[in-house]
Amino acid sequence: MTKITGGSTAPLDNHTTTTSSSDDSQSTRRSSDRPTGGATLSGLNDLSTPHTRRNEVTNHAASHMGQPGATYYSAAVYGVSSVLQHGQLGITKGSRDSVVSNLDGIADGTQTHTDAHMKESKAFGKDAVEHLQRGEYRDAAVTAAGSAINAVASMTVGPARDFETARQHPDPQIAAAAAASLHQDFATLPSPTRSTHE
C-alpha cells in the first residue's frame, strides 16, 4: 500500500514487529488498519465508548452552564459528570442520549426539570439492572444511586424549579407549559393508597 504525504508517495507498512520482554517477536496491527465493523464516517458515534460519552455529557453540560438563563440542572449535571469522569466511570449510550436531550430541552423551554429527573431516574435504573446482571457491581451501584437521586429530585427540586418557571418566566407559553406540566408530571406517578386497617 502507498501512503500519500504532501506531494510525494511512500510505501506504507501495515504491520510492525515489536519485541516483548521475553524477546518473542509478534506482529501488531496499526490503529489505522483495524477493522471498523463496517462503520462509515457518519456512524462514528456508534463507535463511542462509555468514557468518550461521559466526556460528551460533561462538555455538553458545560456549554449549557454558560448560557443566559441557565438553571441548576446544567451545573448539577456538569458537577456529577465531572466527578464520575475523574473516577473513570463512563455512561451508556441510552443514558447519554437522555441527559443530552434533557439539557437541550430545559435550555429551549420544551423540557421540565421534573420530567428530566424522571427520565434520568428511569434510564439510570435500567442501566443499574443491566450492570448488575453482567456482574458489573461498581457501575450498578453508581447508576442505582443516580437513579435514586434523580427520583428524589423529581419530587423536590424539579417541581420547585418548574413552579418558579410557571410563576416568573417572561414567555407566557413557557410559563403555562410549566404550570401544566406540574399536574401532568405528577399524574404519571402511582397514586398512594390508603390502608383500610387502622
PDB file of C-alpha atoms in Angstrom:
ATOM      1  CA  MET A   1       0.000   0.000   0.000  1.00  0.00           C
ATOM      2  CA  THR A   2       1.210   3.507  -0.724  1.00  0.00           C
ATOM      3  CA  LYS A   3       0.963   6.366   1.748  1.00  0.00           C
ATOM      4  CA  ILE A   4       0.402   9.824   0.327  1.00  0.00           C
ATOM      5  CA  THR A   5       2.366  12.511   2.157  1.00  0.00           C
ATOM      6  CA  GLY A   6       2.111  16.003   0.759  1.00  0.00           C
ATOM      7  CA  GLY A   7       3.073  15.860  -2.906  1.00  0.00           C
ATOM      8  CA  SER A   8       5.037  12.607  -2.749  1.00  0.00           C
ATOM      9  CA  THR A   9       4.228   8.983  -2.078  1.00  0.00           C
ATOM     10  CA  ALA A  10       5.953   6.486   0.182  1.00  0.00           C
ATOM     11  CA  PRO A  11       5.247   2.816   0.898  1.00  0.00           C
ATOM     12  CA  LEU A  12       3.120   2.184   3.972  1.00  0.00           C
ATOM     13  CA  ASP A  13       3.997  -0.700   6.249  1.00  0.00           C
ATOM     14  CA  ASN A  14       0.705  -2.116   7.609  1.00  0.00           C
ATOM     15  CA  HIS A  15       2.285  -4.195  10.360  1.00  0.00           C
ATOM     16  CA  THR A  16       5.073  -3.515  12.808  1.00  0.00           C
ATOM     17  CA  THR A  17       7.087  -6.004  14.742  1.00  0.00           C
ATOM     18  CA  THR A  18       7.507  -5.493  18.456  1.00  0.00           C
ATOM     19  CA  THR A  19       9.682  -7.348  20.857  1.00  0.00           C
ATOM     20  CA  SER A  20       8.313  -8.217  24.264  1.00  0.00           C
ATOM     21  CA  SER A  21      10.394  -8.570  27.394  1.00  0.00           C
ATOM     22  CA  SER A  22      10.755 -12.288  26.646  1.00  0.00           C
ATOM     23  CA  ASP A  23      12.299 -11.480  23.228  1.00  0.00           C
ATOM     24  CA  ASP A  24       9.343 -13.011  21.339  1.00  0.00           C
ATOM     25  CA  SER A  25       8.508 -11.159  18.147  1.00  0.00           C
ATOM     26  CA  GLN A  26       4.877 -10.517  17.418  1.00  0.00           C
ATOM     27  CA  SER A  27       3.029  -8.691  14.688  1.00  0.00           C
ATOM     28  CA  THR A  28       0.932  -5.732  15.834  1.00  0.00           C
ATOM     29  CA  ARG A  29      -1.749  -4.092  13.715  1.00  0.00           C
ATOM     30  CA  ARG A  30      -1.664  -0.341  13.410  1.00  0.00           C
ATOM     31  CA  SER A  31      -4.741   1.502  14.613  1.00  0.00           C
ATOM     32  CA  SER A  32      -5.416   2.764  11.078  1.00  0.00           C
ATOM     33  CA  ASP A  33      -5.535  -0.840   9.874  1.00  0.00           C
ATOM     34  CA  ARG A  34      -8.097  -2.085  12.418  1.00  0.00           C
ATOM     35  CA  PRO A  35     -11.497  -3.144  11.120  1.00  0.00           C
ATOM     36  CA  THR A  36     -14.278  -0.630  11.736  1.00  0.00           C
ATOM     37  CA  GLY A  37     -17.101  -3.150  11.734  1.00  0.00           C
ATOM     38  CA  GLY A  38     -18.456  -1.683   8.511  1.00  0.00           C
ATOM     39  CA  ALA A  39     -18.943   1.723  10.114  1.00  0.00           C
ATOM     40  CA  THR A  40     -18.983   4.782   7.917  1.00  0.00           C
ATOM     41  CA  LEU A  41     -17.795   8.229   8.881  1.00  0.00           C
ATOM     42  CA  SER A  42     -21.406   9.233   9.557  1.00  0.00           C
ATOM     43  CA  GLY A  43     -21.696   6.338  12.011  1.00  0.00           C
ATOM     44  CA  LEU A  44     -18.687   7.186  14.175  1.00  0.00           C
ATOM     45  CA  ASN A  45     -20.972   7.938  17.142  1.00  0.00           C
ATOM     46  CA  ASP A  46     -21.751   4.233  17.150  1.00  0.00           C
ATOM     47  CA  LEU A  47     -18.067   3.583  17.917  1.00  0.00           C
ATOM     48  CA  SER A  48     -18.114   5.722  21.053  1.00  0.00           C
ATOM     49  CA  THR A  49     -17.087   4.252  24.362  1.00  0.00           C
ATOM     50  CA  PRO A  50     -18.599   4.808  27.809  1.00  0.00           C
ATOM     51  CA  HIS A  51     -15.691   7.164  28.566  1.00  0.00           C
ATOM     52  CA  THR A  52     -15.998   9.244  25.382  1.00  0.00           C
ATOM     53  CA  ARG A  53     -19.739   9.505  26.013  1.00  0.00           C
ATOM     54  CA  ARG A  54     -19.057  10.662  29.596  1.00  0.00           C
ATOM     55  CA  ASN A  55     -16.757  13.359  28.198  1.00  0.00           C
ATOM     56  CA  GLU A  56     -19.520  14.422  25.770  1.00  0.00           C
ATOM     57  CA  VAL A  57     -22.000  14.785  28.647  1.00  0.00           C
ATOM     58  CA  THR A  58     -19.542  16.832  30.726  1.00  0.00           C
ATOM     59  CA  ASN A  59     -18.745  19.149  27.809  1.00  0.00           C
ATOM     60  CA  HIS A  60     -22.400  19.487  26.782  1.00  0.00           C
ATOM     61  CA  ALA A  61     -23.404  20.425  30.329  1.00  0.00           C
ATOM     62  CA  ALA A  62     -20.545  22.953  30.490  1.00  0.00           C
ATOM     63  CA  SER A  63     -21.762  24.616  27.297  1.00  0.00           C
ATOM     64  CA  HIS A  64     -25.280  24.934  28.745  1.00  0.00           C
ATOM     65  CA  MET A  65     -23.975  26.343  32.043  1.00  0.00           C
ATOM     66  CA  GLY A  66     -22.646  29.392  30.213  1.00  0.00           C
ATOM     67  CA  GLN A  67     -25.965  30.252  28.575  1.00  0.00           C
ATOM     68  CA  PRO A  68     -28.082  33.119  29.892  1.00  0.00           C
ATOM     69  CA  GLY A  69     -30.952  31.817  31.995  1.00  0.00           C
ATOM     70  CA  ALA A  70     -29.230  28.506  32.768  1.00  0.00           C
ATOM     71  CA  THR A  71     -30.726  26.736  35.776  1.00  0.00           C
ATOM     72  CA  TYR A  72     -29.239  24.475  38.439  1.00  0.00           C
ATOM     73  CA  TYR A  73     -29.722  21.481  36.143  1.00  0.00           C
ATOM     74  CA  SER A  74     -26.771  22.020  33.788  1.00  0.00           C
ATOM     75  CA  ALA A  75     -24.463  22.841  36.719  1.00  0.00           C
ATOM     76  CA  ALA A  76     -25.623  19.714  38.567  1.00  0.00           C
ATOM     77  CA  VAL A  77     -25.083  17.521  35.504  1.00  0.00           C
ATOM     78  CA  TYR A  78     -21.662  19.087  34.946  1.00  0.00           C
ATOM     79  CA  GLY A  79     -20.584  18.584  38.561  1.00  0.00           C
ATOM     80  CA  VAL A  80     -21.724  14.973  38.805  1.00  0.00           C
ATOM     81  CA  SER A  81     -20.426  14.054  35.347  1.00  0.00           C
ATOM     82  CA  SER A  82     -17.031  15.636  36.078  1.00  0.00           C
ATOM     83  CA  VAL A  83     -16.667  13.618  39.287  1.00  0.00           C
ATOM     84  CA  LEU A  84     -17.680  10.395  37.517  1.00  0.00           C
ATOM     85  CA  GLN A  85     -15.341  11.184  34.620  1.00  0.00           C
ATOM     86  CA  HIS A  86     -12.477  11.729  37.069  1.00  0.00           C
ATOM     87  CA  GLY A  87     -13.345   8.373  38.659  1.00  0.00           C
ATOM     88  CA  GLN A  88     -13.115   6.691  35.231  1.00  0.00           C
ATOM     89  CA  LEU A  89     -16.837   5.879  35.176  1.00  0.00           C
ATOM     90  CA  GLY A  90     -18.457   6.007  31.763  1.00  0.00           C
ATOM     91  CA  ILE A  91     -22.078   6.272  30.686  1.00  0.00           C
ATOM     92  CA  THR A  92     -24.254   4.132  28.430  1.00  0.00           C
ATOM     93  CA  LYS A  93     -25.496   5.419  25.095  1.00  0.00           C
ATOM     94  CA  GLY A  94     -29.103   5.455  26.301  1.00  0.00           C
ATOM     95  CA  SER A  95     -28.311   7.466  29.419  1.00  0.00           C
ATOM     96  CA  ARG A  96     -26.040   9.826  27.481  1.00  0.00           C
ATOM     97  CA  ASP A  97     -28.835  10.438  24.970  1.00  0.00           C
ATOM     98  CA  SER A  98     -31.323  11.031  27.800  1.00  0.00           C
ATOM     99  CA  VAL A  99     -29.089  13.521  29.638  1.00  0.00           C
ATOM    100  CA  VAL A 100     -28.162  15.439  26.470  1.00  0.00           C
ATOM    101  CA  SER A 101     -31.816  15.591  25.397  1.00  0.00           C
ATOM    102  CA  ASN A 102     -32.804  16.852  28.848  1.00  0.00           C
ATOM    103  CA  LEU A 103     -30.095  19.533  28.813  1.00  0.00           C
ATOM    104  CA  ASP A 104     -31.237  20.737  25.392  1.00  0.00           C
ATOM    105  CA  GLY A 105     -34.930  20.580  26.300  1.00  0.00           C
ATOM    106  CA  ILE A 106     -34.509  22.535  29.517  1.00  0.00           C
ATOM    107  CA  ALA A 107     -32.417  25.150  27.708  1.00  0.00           C
ATOM    108  CA  ASP A 108     -35.006  25.696  24.965  1.00  0.00           C
ATOM    109  CA  GLY A 109     -38.020  25.520  27.298  1.00  0.00           C
ATOM    110  CA  THR A 110     -39.514  22.296  25.935  1.00  0.00           C
ATOM    111  CA  GLN A 111     -38.491  20.111  28.895  1.00  0.00           C
ATOM    112  CA  THR A 112     -39.438  20.470  32.547  1.00  0.00           C
ATOM    113  CA  HIS A 113     -36.979  19.809  35.333  1.00  0.00           C
ATOM    114  CA  THR A 114     -39.381  17.326  36.904  1.00  0.00           C
ATOM    115  CA  ASP A 115     -39.699  15.295  33.720  1.00  0.00           C
ATOM    116  CA  ALA A 116     -35.940  15.457  33.105  1.00  0.00           C
ATOM    117  CA  HIS A 117     -35.254  13.962  36.531  1.00  0.00           C
ATOM    118  CA  MET A 118     -37.928  11.294  35.987  1.00  0.00           C
ATOM    119  CA  LYS A 119     -36.397  10.304  32.641  1.00  0.00           C
ATOM    120  CA  GLU A 120     -32.904  10.131  34.102  1.00  0.00           C
ATOM    121  CA  SER A 121     -34.115   8.073  37.048  1.00  0.00           C
ATOM    122  CA  LYS A 122     -35.665   5.594  34.636  1.00  0.00           C
ATOM    123  CA  ALA A 123     -32.612   5.475  32.317  1.00  0.00           C
ATOM    124  CA  PHE A 124     -30.150   5.047  35.194  1.00  0.00           C
ATOM    125  CA  GLY A 125     -32.383   2.439  36.854  1.00  0.00           C
ATOM    126  CA  LYS A 126     -32.421   0.408  33.637  1.00  0.00           C
ATOM    127  CA  ASP A 127     -28.634   0.693  33.400  1.00  0.00           C
ATOM    128  CA  ALA A 128     -28.218  -0.381  37.038  1.00  0.00           C
ATOM    129  CA  VAL A 129     -30.191  -3.577  36.435  1.00  0.00           C
ATOM    130  CA  GLU A 130     -28.197  -4.361  33.281  1.00  0.00           C
ATOM    131  CA  HIS A 131     -24.865  -3.721  35.044  1.00  0.00           C
ATOM    132  CA  LEU A 132     -25.951  -5.961  37.917  1.00  0.00           C
ATOM    133  CA  GLN A 133     -26.941  -8.754  35.534  1.00  0.00           C
ATOM    134  CA  ARG A 134     -23.471  -8.572  33.934  1.00  0.00           C
ATOM    135  CA  GLY A 135     -21.732  -8.626  37.319  1.00  0.00           C
ATOM    136  CA  GLU A 136     -20.530  -5.018  36.999  1.00  0.00           C
ATOM    137  CA  TYR A 137     -21.206  -4.189  40.632  1.00  0.00           C
ATOM    138  CA  ARG A 138     -19.407  -0.837  40.815  1.00  0.00           C
ATOM    139  CA  ASP A 139     -21.279   0.510  37.782  1.00  0.00           C
ATOM    140  CA  ALA A 140     -24.530  -0.961  39.109  1.00  0.00           C
ATOM    141  CA  ALA A 141     -24.088   0.800  42.458  1.00  0.00           C
ATOM    142  CA  VAL A 142     -23.242   4.156  40.875  1.00  0.00           C
ATOM    143  CA  THR A 143     -26.125   4.078  38.399  1.00  0.00           C
ATOM    144  CA  ALA A 144     -28.568   2.874  41.074  1.00  0.00           C
ATOM    145  CA  ALA A 145     -27.514   5.839  43.217  1.00  0.00           C
ATOM    146  CA  GLY A 146     -28.021   8.140  40.223  1.00  0.00           C
ATOM    147  CA  SER A 147     -31.467   6.689  39.679  1.00  0.00           C
ATOM    148  CA  ALA A 148     -32.418   7.205  43.329  1.00  0.00           C
ATOM    149  CA  ILE A 149     -31.056  10.765  43.435  1.00  0.00           C
ATOM    150  CA  ASN A 150     -32.987  11.690  40.291  1.00  0.00           C
ATOM    151  CA  ALA A 151     -36.159  10.072  41.654  1.00  0.00           C
ATOM    152  CA  VAL A 152     -35.900  12.253  44.765  1.00  0.00           C
ATOM    153  CA  ALA A 153     -35.069  15.331  42.657  1.00  0.00           C
ATOM    154  CA  SER A 154     -38.143  14.691  40.501  1.00  0.00           C
ATOM    155  CA  MET A 155     -40.275  15.187  43.613  1.00  0.00           C
ATOM    156  CA  THR A 156     -38.335  18.044  45.234  1.00  0.00           C
ATOM    157  CA  VAL A 157     -36.030  20.452  43.381  1.00  0.00           C
ATOM    158  CA  GLY A 158     -37.508  19.669  39.944  1.00  0.00           C
ATOM    159  CA  PRO A 159     -41.071  20.707  40.792  1.00  0.00           C
ATOM    160  CA  ALA A 160     -39.794  23.669  42.835  1.00  0.00           C
ATOM    161  CA  ARG A 161     -37.889  24.950  39.815  1.00  0.00           C
ATOM    162  CA  ASP A 162     -40.819  24.255  37.481  1.00  0.00           C
ATOM    163  CA  PHE A 163     -43.107  26.169  39.859  1.00  0.00           C
ATOM    164  CA  GLU A 164     -40.735  29.156  39.688  1.00  0.00           C
ATOM    165  CA  THR A 165     -40.744  28.907  35.893  1.00  0.00           C
ATOM    166  CA  ALA A 166     -44.550  28.847  35.900  1.00  0.00           C
ATOM    167  CA  ARG A 167     -44.664  31.923  38.145  1.00  0.00           C
ATOM    168  CA  GLN A 168     -41.912  34.060  36.653  1.00  0.00           C
ATOM    169  CA  HIS A 169     -40.971  33.100  33.089  1.00  0.00           C
ATOM    170  CA  PRO A 170     -41.307  36.077  30.712  1.00  0.00           C
ATOM    171  CA  ASP A 171     -42.669  33.873  27.900  1.00  0.00           C
ATOM    172  CA  PRO A 172     -46.325  33.131  28.760  1.00  0.00           C
ATOM    173  CA  GLN A 173     -46.329  29.938  26.682  1.00  0.00           C
ATOM    174  CA  ILE A 174     -43.375  28.503  28.605  1.00  0.00           C
ATOM    175  CA  ALA A 175     -44.906  29.636  31.913  1.00  0.00           C
ATOM    176  CA  ALA A 176     -48.220  27.976  31.023  1.00  0.00           C
ATOM    177  CA  ALA A 177     -46.466  24.793  29.883  1.00  0.00           C
ATOM    178  CA  ALA A 178     -44.505  24.664  33.153  1.00  0.00           C
ATOM    179  CA  ALA A 179     -47.695  25.069  35.185  1.00  0.00           C
ATOM    180  CA  ALA A 180     -49.485  22.390  33.174  1.00  0.00           C
ATOM    181  CA  SER A 181     -46.513  20.058  33.450  1.00  0.00           C
ATOM    182  CA  LEU A 182     -46.618  20.136  37.236  1.00  0.00           C
ATOM    183  CA  HIS A 183     -50.009  18.453  37.102  1.00  0.00           C
ATOM    184  CA  GLN A 184     -49.108  16.228  34.148  1.00  0.00           C
ATOM    185  CA  ASP A 185     -45.756  15.050  35.549  1.00  0.00           C
ATOM    186  CA  PHE A 186     -47.263  14.149  38.908  1.00  0.00           C
ATOM    187  CA  ALA A 187     -50.226  12.463  37.247  1.00  0.00           C
ATOM    188  CA  THR A 188     -47.761   9.861  35.920  1.00  0.00           C
ATOM    189  CA  LEU A 189     -46.787   8.815  39.445  1.00  0.00           C
ATOM    190  CA  PRO A 190     -48.709   5.957  41.065  1.00  0.00           C
ATOM    191  CA  SER A 191     -51.379   7.140  43.460  1.00  0.00           C
ATOM    192  CA  PRO A 192     -50.781   6.225  47.090  1.00  0.00           C
ATOM    193  CA  THR A 193     -53.463   4.001  48.517  1.00  0.00           C
ATOM    194  CA  ARG A 194     -54.790   4.336  51.998  1.00  0.00           C
ATOM    195  CA  SER A 195     -54.712   1.292  54.180  1.00  0.00           C
ATOM    196  CA  THR A 196     -58.113   0.046  55.324  1.00  0.00           C
ATOM    197  CA  HIS A 197     -56.573  -1.263  58.552  1.00  0.00           C
ATOM    198  CA  GLU A 198     -56.243   1.456  61.134  1.00  0.00           C
TER     199      GLU A 198
END
